[in-house]
XYZ file of C-alpha atoms in Angstrom:
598
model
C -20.688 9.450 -10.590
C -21.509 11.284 -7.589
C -19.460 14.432 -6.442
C -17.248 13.670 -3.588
C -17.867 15.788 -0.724
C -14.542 17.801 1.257
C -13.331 15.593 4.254
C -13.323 17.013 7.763
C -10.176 17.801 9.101
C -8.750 15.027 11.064
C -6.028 14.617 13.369
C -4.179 11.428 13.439
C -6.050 8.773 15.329
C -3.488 7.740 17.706
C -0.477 9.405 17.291
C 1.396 7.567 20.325
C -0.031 4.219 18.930
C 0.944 4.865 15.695
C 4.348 5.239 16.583
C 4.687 2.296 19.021
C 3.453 0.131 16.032
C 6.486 1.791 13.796
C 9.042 1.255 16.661
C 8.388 -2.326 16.713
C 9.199 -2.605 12.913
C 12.455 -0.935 14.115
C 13.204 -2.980 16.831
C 14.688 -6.215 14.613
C 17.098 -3.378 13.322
C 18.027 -2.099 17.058
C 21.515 -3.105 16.937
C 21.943 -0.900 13.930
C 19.845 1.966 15.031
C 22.002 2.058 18.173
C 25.104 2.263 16.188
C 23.894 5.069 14.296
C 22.536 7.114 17.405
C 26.640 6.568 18.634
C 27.756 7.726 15.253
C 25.717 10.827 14.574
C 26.373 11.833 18.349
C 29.857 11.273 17.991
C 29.888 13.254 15.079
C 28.007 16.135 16.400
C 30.338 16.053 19.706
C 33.185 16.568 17.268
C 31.575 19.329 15.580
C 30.491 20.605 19.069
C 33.619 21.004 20.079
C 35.207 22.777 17.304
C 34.646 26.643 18.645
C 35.637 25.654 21.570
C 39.385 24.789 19.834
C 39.183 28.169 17.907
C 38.655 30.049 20.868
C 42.040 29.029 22.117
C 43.250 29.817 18.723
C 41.232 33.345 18.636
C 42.587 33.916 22.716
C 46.672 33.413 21.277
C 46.209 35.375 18.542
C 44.986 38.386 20.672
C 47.082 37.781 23.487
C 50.218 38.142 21.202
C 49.054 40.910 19.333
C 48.190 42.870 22.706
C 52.269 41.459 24.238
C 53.511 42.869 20.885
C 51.959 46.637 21.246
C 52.505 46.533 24.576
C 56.458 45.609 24.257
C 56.394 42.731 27.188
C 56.368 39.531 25.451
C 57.558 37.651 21.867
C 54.065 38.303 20.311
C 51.690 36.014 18.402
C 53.018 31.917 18.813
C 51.856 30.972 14.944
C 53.234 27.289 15.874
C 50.216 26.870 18.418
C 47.633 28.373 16.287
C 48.961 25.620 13.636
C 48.909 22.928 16.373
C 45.291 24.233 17.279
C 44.327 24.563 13.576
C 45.306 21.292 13.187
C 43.293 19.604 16.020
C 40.212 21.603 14.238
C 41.148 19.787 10.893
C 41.406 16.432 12.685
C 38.114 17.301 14.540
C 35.792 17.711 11.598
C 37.840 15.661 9.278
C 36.935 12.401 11.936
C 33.341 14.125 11.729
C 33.095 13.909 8.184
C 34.023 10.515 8.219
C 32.215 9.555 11.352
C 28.960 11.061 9.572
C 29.752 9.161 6.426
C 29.390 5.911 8.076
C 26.064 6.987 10.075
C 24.609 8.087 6.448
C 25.375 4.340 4.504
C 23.683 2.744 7.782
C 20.500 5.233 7.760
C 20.426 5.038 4.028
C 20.655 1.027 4.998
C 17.499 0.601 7.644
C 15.444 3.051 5.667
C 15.002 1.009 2.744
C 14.899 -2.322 4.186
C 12.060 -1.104 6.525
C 10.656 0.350 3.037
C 10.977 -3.140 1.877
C 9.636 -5.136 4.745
C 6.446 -2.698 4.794
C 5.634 -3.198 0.950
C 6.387 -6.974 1.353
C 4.033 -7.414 4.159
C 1.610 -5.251 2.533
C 1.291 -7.460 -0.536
C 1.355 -10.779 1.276
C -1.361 -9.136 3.582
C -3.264 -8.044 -0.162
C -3.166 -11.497 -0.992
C -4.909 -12.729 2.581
C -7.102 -10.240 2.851
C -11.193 -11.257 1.866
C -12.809 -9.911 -1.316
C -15.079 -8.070 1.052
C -12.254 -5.919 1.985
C -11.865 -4.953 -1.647
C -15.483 -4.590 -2.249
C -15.442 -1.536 0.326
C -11.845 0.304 -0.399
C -10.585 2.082 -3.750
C -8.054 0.598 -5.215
C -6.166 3.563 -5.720
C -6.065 4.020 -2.212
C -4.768 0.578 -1.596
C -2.170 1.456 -4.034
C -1.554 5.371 -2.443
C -0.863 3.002 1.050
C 1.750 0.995 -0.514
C 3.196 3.606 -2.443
C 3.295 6.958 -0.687
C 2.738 6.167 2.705
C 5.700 4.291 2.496
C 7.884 6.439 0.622
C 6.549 8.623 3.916
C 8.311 6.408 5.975
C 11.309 5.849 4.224
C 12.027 9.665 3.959
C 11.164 10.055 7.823
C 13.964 6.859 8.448
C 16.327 8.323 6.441
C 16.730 11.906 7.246
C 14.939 12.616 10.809
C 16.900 9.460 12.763
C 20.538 10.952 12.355
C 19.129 14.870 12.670
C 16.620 13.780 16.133
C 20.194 12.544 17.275
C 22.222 15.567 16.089
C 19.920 18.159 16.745
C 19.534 16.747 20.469
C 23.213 16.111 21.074
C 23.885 19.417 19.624
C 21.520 20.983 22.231
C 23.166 19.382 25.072
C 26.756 19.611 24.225
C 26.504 22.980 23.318
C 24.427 24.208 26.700
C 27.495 22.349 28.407
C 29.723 24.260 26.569
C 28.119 27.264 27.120
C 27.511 26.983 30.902
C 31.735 26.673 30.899
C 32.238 29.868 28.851
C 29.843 31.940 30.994
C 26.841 31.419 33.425
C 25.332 34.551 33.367
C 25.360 34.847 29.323
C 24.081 31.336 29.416
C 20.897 31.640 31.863
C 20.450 34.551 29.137
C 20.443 32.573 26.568
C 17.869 29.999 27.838
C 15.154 32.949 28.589
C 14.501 31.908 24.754
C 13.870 27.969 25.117
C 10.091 28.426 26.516
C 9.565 30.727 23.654
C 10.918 28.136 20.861
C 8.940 25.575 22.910
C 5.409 27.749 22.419
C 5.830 28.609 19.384
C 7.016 24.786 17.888
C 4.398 23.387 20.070
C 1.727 25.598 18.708
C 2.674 25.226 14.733
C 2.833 21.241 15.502
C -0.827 21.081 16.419
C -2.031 23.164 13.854
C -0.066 21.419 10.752
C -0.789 17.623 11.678
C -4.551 18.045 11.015
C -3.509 19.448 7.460
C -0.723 16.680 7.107
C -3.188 13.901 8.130
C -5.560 14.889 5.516
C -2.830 15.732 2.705
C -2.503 11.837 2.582
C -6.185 11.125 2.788
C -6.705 13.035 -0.501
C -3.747 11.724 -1.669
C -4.924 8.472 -1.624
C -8.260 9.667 -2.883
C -6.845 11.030 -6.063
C -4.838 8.061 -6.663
C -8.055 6.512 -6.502
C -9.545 8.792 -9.177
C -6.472 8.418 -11.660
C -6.860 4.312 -11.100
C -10.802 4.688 -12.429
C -10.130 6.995 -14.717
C -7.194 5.250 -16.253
C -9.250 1.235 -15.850
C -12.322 2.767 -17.697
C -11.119 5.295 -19.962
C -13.441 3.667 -22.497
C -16.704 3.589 -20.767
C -15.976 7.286 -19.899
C -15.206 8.521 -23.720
C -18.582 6.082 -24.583
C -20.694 8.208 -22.699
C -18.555 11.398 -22.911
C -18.014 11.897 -19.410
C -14.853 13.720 -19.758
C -15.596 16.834 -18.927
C -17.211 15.257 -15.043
C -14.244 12.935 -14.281
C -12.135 16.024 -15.485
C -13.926 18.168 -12.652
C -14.248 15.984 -10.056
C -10.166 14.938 -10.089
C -9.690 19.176 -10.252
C -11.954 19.330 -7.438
C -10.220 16.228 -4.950
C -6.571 17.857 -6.827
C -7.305 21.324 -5.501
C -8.367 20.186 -2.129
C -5.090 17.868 -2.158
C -3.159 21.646 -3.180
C -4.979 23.496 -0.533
C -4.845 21.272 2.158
C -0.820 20.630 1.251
C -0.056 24.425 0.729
C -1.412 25.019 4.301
C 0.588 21.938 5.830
C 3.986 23.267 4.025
C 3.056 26.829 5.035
C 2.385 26.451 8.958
C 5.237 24.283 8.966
C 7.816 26.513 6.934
C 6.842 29.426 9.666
C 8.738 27.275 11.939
C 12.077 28.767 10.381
C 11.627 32.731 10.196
C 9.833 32.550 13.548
C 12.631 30.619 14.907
C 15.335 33.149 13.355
C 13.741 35.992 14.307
C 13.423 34.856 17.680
C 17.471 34.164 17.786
C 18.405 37.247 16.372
C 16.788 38.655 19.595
C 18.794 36.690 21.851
C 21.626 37.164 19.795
C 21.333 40.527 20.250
C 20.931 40.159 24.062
C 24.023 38.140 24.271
C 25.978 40.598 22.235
C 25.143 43.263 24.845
C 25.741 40.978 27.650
C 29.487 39.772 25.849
C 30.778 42.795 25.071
C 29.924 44.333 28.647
C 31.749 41.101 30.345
C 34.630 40.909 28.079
C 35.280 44.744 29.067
C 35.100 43.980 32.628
C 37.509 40.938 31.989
C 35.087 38.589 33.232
C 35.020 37.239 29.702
C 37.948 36.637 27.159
C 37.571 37.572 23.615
C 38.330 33.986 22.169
C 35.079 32.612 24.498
C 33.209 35.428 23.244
C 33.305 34.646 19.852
C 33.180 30.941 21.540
C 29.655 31.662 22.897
C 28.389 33.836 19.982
C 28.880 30.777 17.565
C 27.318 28.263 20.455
C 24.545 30.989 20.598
C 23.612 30.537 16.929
C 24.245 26.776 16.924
C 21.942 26.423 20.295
C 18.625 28.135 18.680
C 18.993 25.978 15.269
C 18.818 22.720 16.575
C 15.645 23.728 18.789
C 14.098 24.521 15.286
C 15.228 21.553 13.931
C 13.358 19.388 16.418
C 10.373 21.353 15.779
C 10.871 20.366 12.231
C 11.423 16.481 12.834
C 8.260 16.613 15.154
C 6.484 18.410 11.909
C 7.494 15.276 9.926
C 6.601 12.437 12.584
C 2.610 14.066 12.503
C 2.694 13.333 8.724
C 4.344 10.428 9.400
C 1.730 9.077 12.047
C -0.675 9.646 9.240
C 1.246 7.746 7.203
C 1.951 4.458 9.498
C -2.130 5.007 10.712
C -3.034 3.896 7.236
C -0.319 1.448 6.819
C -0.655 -0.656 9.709
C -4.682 -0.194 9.253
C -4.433 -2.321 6.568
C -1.610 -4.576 8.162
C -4.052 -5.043 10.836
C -7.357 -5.933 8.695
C -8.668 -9.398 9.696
C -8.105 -12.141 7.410
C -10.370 -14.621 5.413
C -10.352 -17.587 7.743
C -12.159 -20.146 6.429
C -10.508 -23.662 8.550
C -10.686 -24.768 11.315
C -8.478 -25.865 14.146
C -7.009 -29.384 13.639
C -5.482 -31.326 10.449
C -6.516 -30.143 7.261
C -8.955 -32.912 5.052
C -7.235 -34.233 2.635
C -7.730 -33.958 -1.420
C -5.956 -36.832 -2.719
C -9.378 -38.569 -3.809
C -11.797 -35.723 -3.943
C -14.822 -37.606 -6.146
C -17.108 -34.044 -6.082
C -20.033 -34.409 -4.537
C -21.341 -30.707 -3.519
C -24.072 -30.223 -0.423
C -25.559 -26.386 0.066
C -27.529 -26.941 3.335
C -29.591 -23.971 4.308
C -27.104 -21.519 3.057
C -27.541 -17.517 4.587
C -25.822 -15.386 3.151
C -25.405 -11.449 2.530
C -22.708 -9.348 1.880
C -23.827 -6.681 4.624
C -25.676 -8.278 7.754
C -29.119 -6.294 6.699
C -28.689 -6.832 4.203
C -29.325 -11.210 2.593
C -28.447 -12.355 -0.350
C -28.721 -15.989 -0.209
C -31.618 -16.843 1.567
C -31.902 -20.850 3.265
C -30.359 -22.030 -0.067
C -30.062 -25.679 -0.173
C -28.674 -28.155 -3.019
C -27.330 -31.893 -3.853
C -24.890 -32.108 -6.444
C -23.458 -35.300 -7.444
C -20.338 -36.309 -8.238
C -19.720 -35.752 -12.310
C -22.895 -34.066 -12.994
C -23.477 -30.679 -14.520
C -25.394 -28.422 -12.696
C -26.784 -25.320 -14.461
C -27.841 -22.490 -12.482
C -30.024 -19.993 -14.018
C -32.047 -17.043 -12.927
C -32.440 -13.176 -13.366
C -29.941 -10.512 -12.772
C -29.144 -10.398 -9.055
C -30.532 -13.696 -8.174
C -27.477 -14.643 -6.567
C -25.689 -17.144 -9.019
C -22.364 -15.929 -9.275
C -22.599 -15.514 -5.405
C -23.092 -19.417 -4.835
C -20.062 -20.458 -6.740
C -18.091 -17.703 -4.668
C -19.597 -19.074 -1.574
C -18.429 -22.497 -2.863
C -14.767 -21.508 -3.147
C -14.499 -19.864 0.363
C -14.052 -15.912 -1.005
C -16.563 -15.255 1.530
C -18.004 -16.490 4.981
C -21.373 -17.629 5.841
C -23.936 -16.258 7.719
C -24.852 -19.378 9.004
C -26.043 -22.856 6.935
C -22.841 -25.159 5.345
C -21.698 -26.154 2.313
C -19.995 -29.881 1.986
C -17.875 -31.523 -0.629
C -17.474 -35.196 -0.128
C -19.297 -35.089 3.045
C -16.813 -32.010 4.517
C -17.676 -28.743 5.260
C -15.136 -26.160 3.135
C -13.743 -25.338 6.355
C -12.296 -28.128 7.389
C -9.805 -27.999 4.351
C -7.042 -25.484 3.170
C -8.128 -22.794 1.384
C -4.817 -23.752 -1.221
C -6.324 -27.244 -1.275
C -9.965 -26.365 -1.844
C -9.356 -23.742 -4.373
C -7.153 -26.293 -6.284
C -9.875 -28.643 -6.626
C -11.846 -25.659 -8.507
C -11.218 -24.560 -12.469
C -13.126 -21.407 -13.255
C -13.979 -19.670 -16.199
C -15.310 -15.926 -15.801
C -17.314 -13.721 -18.042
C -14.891 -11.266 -17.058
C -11.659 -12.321 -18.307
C -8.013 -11.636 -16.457
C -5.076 -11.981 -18.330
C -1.467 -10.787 -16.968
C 1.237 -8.913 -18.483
C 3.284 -11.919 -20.501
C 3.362 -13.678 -22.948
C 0.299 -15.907 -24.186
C 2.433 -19.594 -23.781
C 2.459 -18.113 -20.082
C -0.811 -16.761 -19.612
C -2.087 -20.346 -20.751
C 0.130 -22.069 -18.410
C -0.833 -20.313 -15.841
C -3.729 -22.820 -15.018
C -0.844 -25.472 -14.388
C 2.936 -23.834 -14.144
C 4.502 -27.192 -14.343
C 2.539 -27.682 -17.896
C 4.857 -28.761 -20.406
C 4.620 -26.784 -23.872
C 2.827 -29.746 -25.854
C 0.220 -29.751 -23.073
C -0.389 -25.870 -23.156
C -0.847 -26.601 -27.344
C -3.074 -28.986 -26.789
C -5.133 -27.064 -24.494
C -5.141 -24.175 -26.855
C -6.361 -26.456 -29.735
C -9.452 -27.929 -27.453
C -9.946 -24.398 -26.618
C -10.114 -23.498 -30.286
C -7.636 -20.967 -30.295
C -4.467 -22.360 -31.720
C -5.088 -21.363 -34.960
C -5.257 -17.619 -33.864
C -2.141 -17.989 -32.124
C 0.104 -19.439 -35.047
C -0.997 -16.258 -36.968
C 0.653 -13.808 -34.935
C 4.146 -12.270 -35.613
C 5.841 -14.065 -32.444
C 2.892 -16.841 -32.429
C 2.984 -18.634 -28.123
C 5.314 -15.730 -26.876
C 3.370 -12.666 -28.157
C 3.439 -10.738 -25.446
C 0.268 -9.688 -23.782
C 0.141 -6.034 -22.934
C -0.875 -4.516 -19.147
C -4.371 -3.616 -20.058
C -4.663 -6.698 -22.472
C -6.015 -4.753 -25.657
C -3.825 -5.578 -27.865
C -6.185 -9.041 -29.041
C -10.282 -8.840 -28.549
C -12.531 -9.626 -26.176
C -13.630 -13.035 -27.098
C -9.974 -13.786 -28.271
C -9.151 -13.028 -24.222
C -11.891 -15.407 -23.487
C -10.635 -18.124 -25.465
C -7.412 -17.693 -23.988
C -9.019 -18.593 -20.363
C -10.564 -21.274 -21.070
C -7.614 -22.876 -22.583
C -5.823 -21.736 -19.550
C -9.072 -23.815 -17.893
C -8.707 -27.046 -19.375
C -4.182 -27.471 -18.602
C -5.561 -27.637 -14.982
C -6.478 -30.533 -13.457
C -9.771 -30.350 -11.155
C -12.671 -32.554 -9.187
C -15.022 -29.194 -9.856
C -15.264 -26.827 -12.869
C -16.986 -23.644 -12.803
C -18.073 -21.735 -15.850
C -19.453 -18.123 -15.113
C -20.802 -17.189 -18.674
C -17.465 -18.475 -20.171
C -18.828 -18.438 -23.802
C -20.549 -14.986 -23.829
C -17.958 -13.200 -25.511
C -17.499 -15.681 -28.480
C -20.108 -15.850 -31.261
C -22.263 -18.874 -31.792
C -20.277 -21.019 -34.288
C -16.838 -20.527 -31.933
C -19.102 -21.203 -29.130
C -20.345 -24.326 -30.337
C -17.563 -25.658 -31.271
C -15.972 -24.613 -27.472
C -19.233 -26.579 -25.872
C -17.397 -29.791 -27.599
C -14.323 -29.002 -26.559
C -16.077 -28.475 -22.765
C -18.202 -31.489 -23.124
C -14.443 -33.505 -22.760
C -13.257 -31.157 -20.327
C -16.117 -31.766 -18.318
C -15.864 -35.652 -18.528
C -15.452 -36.971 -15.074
C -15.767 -33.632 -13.300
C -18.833 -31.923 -11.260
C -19.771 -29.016 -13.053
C -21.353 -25.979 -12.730
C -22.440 -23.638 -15.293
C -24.004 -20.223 -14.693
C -24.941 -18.953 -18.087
C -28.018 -16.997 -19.404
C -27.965 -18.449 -22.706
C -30.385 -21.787 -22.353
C -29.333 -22.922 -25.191
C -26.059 -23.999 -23.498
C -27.302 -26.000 -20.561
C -30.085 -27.949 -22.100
C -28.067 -31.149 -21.740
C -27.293 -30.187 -17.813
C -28.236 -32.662 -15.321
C -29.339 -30.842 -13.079
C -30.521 -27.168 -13.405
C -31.255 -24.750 -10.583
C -33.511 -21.857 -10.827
C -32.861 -18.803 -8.546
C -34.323 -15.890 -7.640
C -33.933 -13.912 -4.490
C -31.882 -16.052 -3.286
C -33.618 -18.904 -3.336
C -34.283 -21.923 -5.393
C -37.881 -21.624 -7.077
C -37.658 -24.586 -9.255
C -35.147 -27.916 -10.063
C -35.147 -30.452 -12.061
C -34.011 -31.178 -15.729
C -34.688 -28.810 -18.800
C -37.505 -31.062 -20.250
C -38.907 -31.518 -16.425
C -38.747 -27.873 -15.931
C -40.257 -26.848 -19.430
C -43.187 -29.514 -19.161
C -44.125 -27.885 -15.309
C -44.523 -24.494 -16.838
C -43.081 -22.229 -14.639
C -40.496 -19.611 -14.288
C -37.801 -21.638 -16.494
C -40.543 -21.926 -18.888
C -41.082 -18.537 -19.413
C -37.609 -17.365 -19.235
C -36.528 -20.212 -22.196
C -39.183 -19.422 -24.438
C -38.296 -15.545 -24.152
C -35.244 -16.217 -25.969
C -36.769 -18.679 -28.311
């Protein structure tokens, strides 16, 4: 496999956009959101006002203490600094409480956004055309669902109640300030365009590095899905050591390129400290000078000196949540890219055709067809298929054989041409009602994690348990079945290694003949069996087929000798038709290719 090559660094696409597409998700949840943005400021105004309450505590205390050495007065009033130390306790107690509440409803949106994101994602999976899946990584597919939405979630849950604390906090503490002291305030703010440099500068710098932490992210996961899918193939051809490099390589980049987004970002702090303890240090100057003048009391300047450290942490805070909303523009970019993938749309506008009486008659009419625009597969193919007959396509790799059936279902548009069953182009039905008129049997088998009664009946939920035995008898794999431990409800493992290849095969076919179909479509269904199973499963097919259009892609000959029809492809186009002793007696490219294996 080829070495992948370091990605430029890239900035989110459209971080504005991005964001706009993530508010609308919020909007359904507005009514909430706004109740949370009243609770976290109301809890913050409570907190806010806290040093405010000790500074009348802090002013008592020192005018009693200076009315007691002085002799004038009855000294310290320890019943108002209870009173005031018990508005304090009320104050953040009906914070705590306050902020309680705003953390269930956070903790609330967050994962039901999580959960309408993954939900939509899936549905959209299951919409989306095979080409889309022919050109992505399925890992990354997976890294989209997964981690950019975890992304997401974390940026719901913890940045909406601190955006609305930090900013309250900013503007309830500059009021508070500006009521202790002007002069120590305007001070105080020589700071802000400082914080606002600095956070704007570290911002620009880490969302390139954020935006491509989840590109390799989504790249590795990539890696582990091929790695962990064809762990065989790799140990046949002891490849270890290359797939072992190349995920240290796309790992280490992923490292890098995260150690520099956590690092520019975690400068935000000690840059933001150091630059307070400046103004702190300013202020201090400033206080002590005013509060010796008497301009200033003692209880407002410890007031101030609190506000002071509470008014520089929040600015740095906001820097912070601005960090996360650059990863999280990354994140919602490659969420809503897929979100926003067209759709296979293969029917037209108006009333579906209906498939009550579909007989199966197939027309290909001057069928174009290629998986890239340059690039043609199917090349002004054209066909008659009646109804009931079997239809044997045949032809060297690449001819294009497994591509006209998938044509025929509607996995992928034309180029231009039609194909027609019962006189209807494929468009003009449902794609749930024309893939239910089609059984299909694949040389590459998929069976799901459950047991084997279900994995049959999965061709026809509403099967009842006699019919799924009887299918598995046709299908010449009953007998295999009764032999194991928990016989019909062994269950069938994730990876489906736990029975053999051609035991998986039988297993689909069974699966094949519960449903009930106009059109049956066998893809080299027998080429994992040997040749006494698979003779046996021809009878078995030659009922199945009874009544049914059929077409059979197989490069065995031996198995489509009695086909009424056989097609003969190659480039793309039909070189030759007819019937195997019409095609043998003219000769040709059938000829040759029959008598090769014979």
């Amino acid at each position: 496999m080829s070495r992948r090559k370091p990605s430029p660094i890239e900035k989110s696409e459209n971080f504005k956009e991005n964001m706009k597409k993530l508010m609308i998700v919020l909007k359904e949840y507005r009514v909430v959101l706004v109740i949370i943005f009243c609770t976290s400021a109301l809890a913050t105004l409570l907190n806010v006002a806290g040093p405010m309450v000790m500074a009348s505590a802090t002013n008592e205390m020192v005018r009693g203490f200076l009315a007691k050495m002085n002799g004038n007065g009855p000294g310290i009033n320890f019943t108002l600094i209870i009173e005031i130390l018990g508005i304090m306790l009320i104050l953040y107690g009906m914070s705590w409480g306050v902020g309680i509440i705003e953390s269930i409803l956070t903790a609330k949106v967050a994962t039901k956004v999580s959960f309408q994101l993954r939900k939509k994602m899936i549905e959209k999976i299951h919409n989306l055309p095979l080409s889309y899946f022919n050109e992505q990584k399925y890992g990354d597919v997976l890294s989209r669902i997964t981690n950019d939405v975890d992304v997401i979630n974390t940026t719901l849950s913890q940045t909406i109640s601190q955006g609305v604390s930090a900013t309250v906090t900013v503007l309830g503490v500059l009021v508070m300030m500006l009521i202790i002291s002007i002069r120590m305030t305007i001070v105080a703010m020589i700071i802000v365009p400082v914080v606002g440099i600095v956070v704007t500068g570290i911002i620009k710098k880490s969302q390139t590095y954020f935006t491509r932490q989840q590109n390799y992210l989504g790249e590795l996961n990539g890696i582990i899905e091929e790695d962990y899918t064809g762990h065989n193939i790799i140990k046949l051809y002891n490849r270890e050591e290359s797939r072992l490099e190349e995920f240290n390589e796309t790992n280490d980049r992923l490292r890098k390129t995260s150690r520099m987004a956590e690092f520019i970002s975690g400068l935000m702090m000690p840059i933001m400290n150091i630059i307070s303890n400046i103004g702190y240090v300013l202020i201090c100057v400033l206080g002590v000078s005013l509060a010796t003048s008497g301009n200033l009391t003692i209880g407002g300047l410890q007031a101030f000196m609190q506000y002071m450290r509470r008014f520089t942490q929040p600015i740095a805070q906001l820097g912070n949540i601005l960090n996360e909303l650059q990863l999280t523009a990354a994140a919602s970019e490659r969420i809503f890219g897929l979100l926003e993938e067209g759709e296979q749309v293969h029917y037209v506008t108006g009333p579906d055709v209906p498939v009550d009486n579909i007989e199966g008659s197939v027309d290909f009419e001057d069928v174009v067809f290629g998986y890239e625009d340059n690039k043609i597969v199917i090349d002004g193919f054209s066909a008659s298929v009646n109804p009931g007959e079997k239809v044997a396509i045949v032809g060297p790799t690449g001819a294009g054989k497994t591509t006209i059936v998938k044509l025929l279902m509607g996995f992928y548009e034309l180029n231009s041409g039609r194909i027609s069953i019962d006189g209807h182009n494929i468009t003009e039905f449902s794609k749930e009602d024309l893939r239910d008129e089609f059984t299909i049997v694949l040389q590459d088998t998929w069976l799901f994690n459950g047991t084997i009664r279900d994995n049959i009946r999965y061709g026809r939920l509403d099967a009842t348990d006699e019919e799924v035995y009887e299918a598995a008898k046709t299908a010449q794999v009953d007998y295999f079945i009764r032999t194991l431990p928990e016989g019909y409800d062994t269950v069938i493992n994730e990876e489906a290694d736990n029975i053999s290849q051609g035991q998986k095969q039988l297993l689909t076919i069974a699966r094949a003949m519960l449903a009930h179909s106009s059109i049956l479509i066998l893809d080299e269904a027998t080429s994992s069996v040997d040749t006494r199973t698979e003779i046996r499963i021809q009878n078995a097919m030659d009922k199945l087929m009874k009544g049914k259009t059929c077409f059979v892609i197989a490069h065995r000959l031996s198995t489509i000798m009695d086909a009424d029809l056989i097609l003969v492809l190659k480039d793309g186009n039909i070189i030759e038709q007819g019937s195997h002793s019409q095609l043998l007696s003219a000769g040709g490219f059938y000829s040759e290719l029959f008598y090769s294996q014979f």
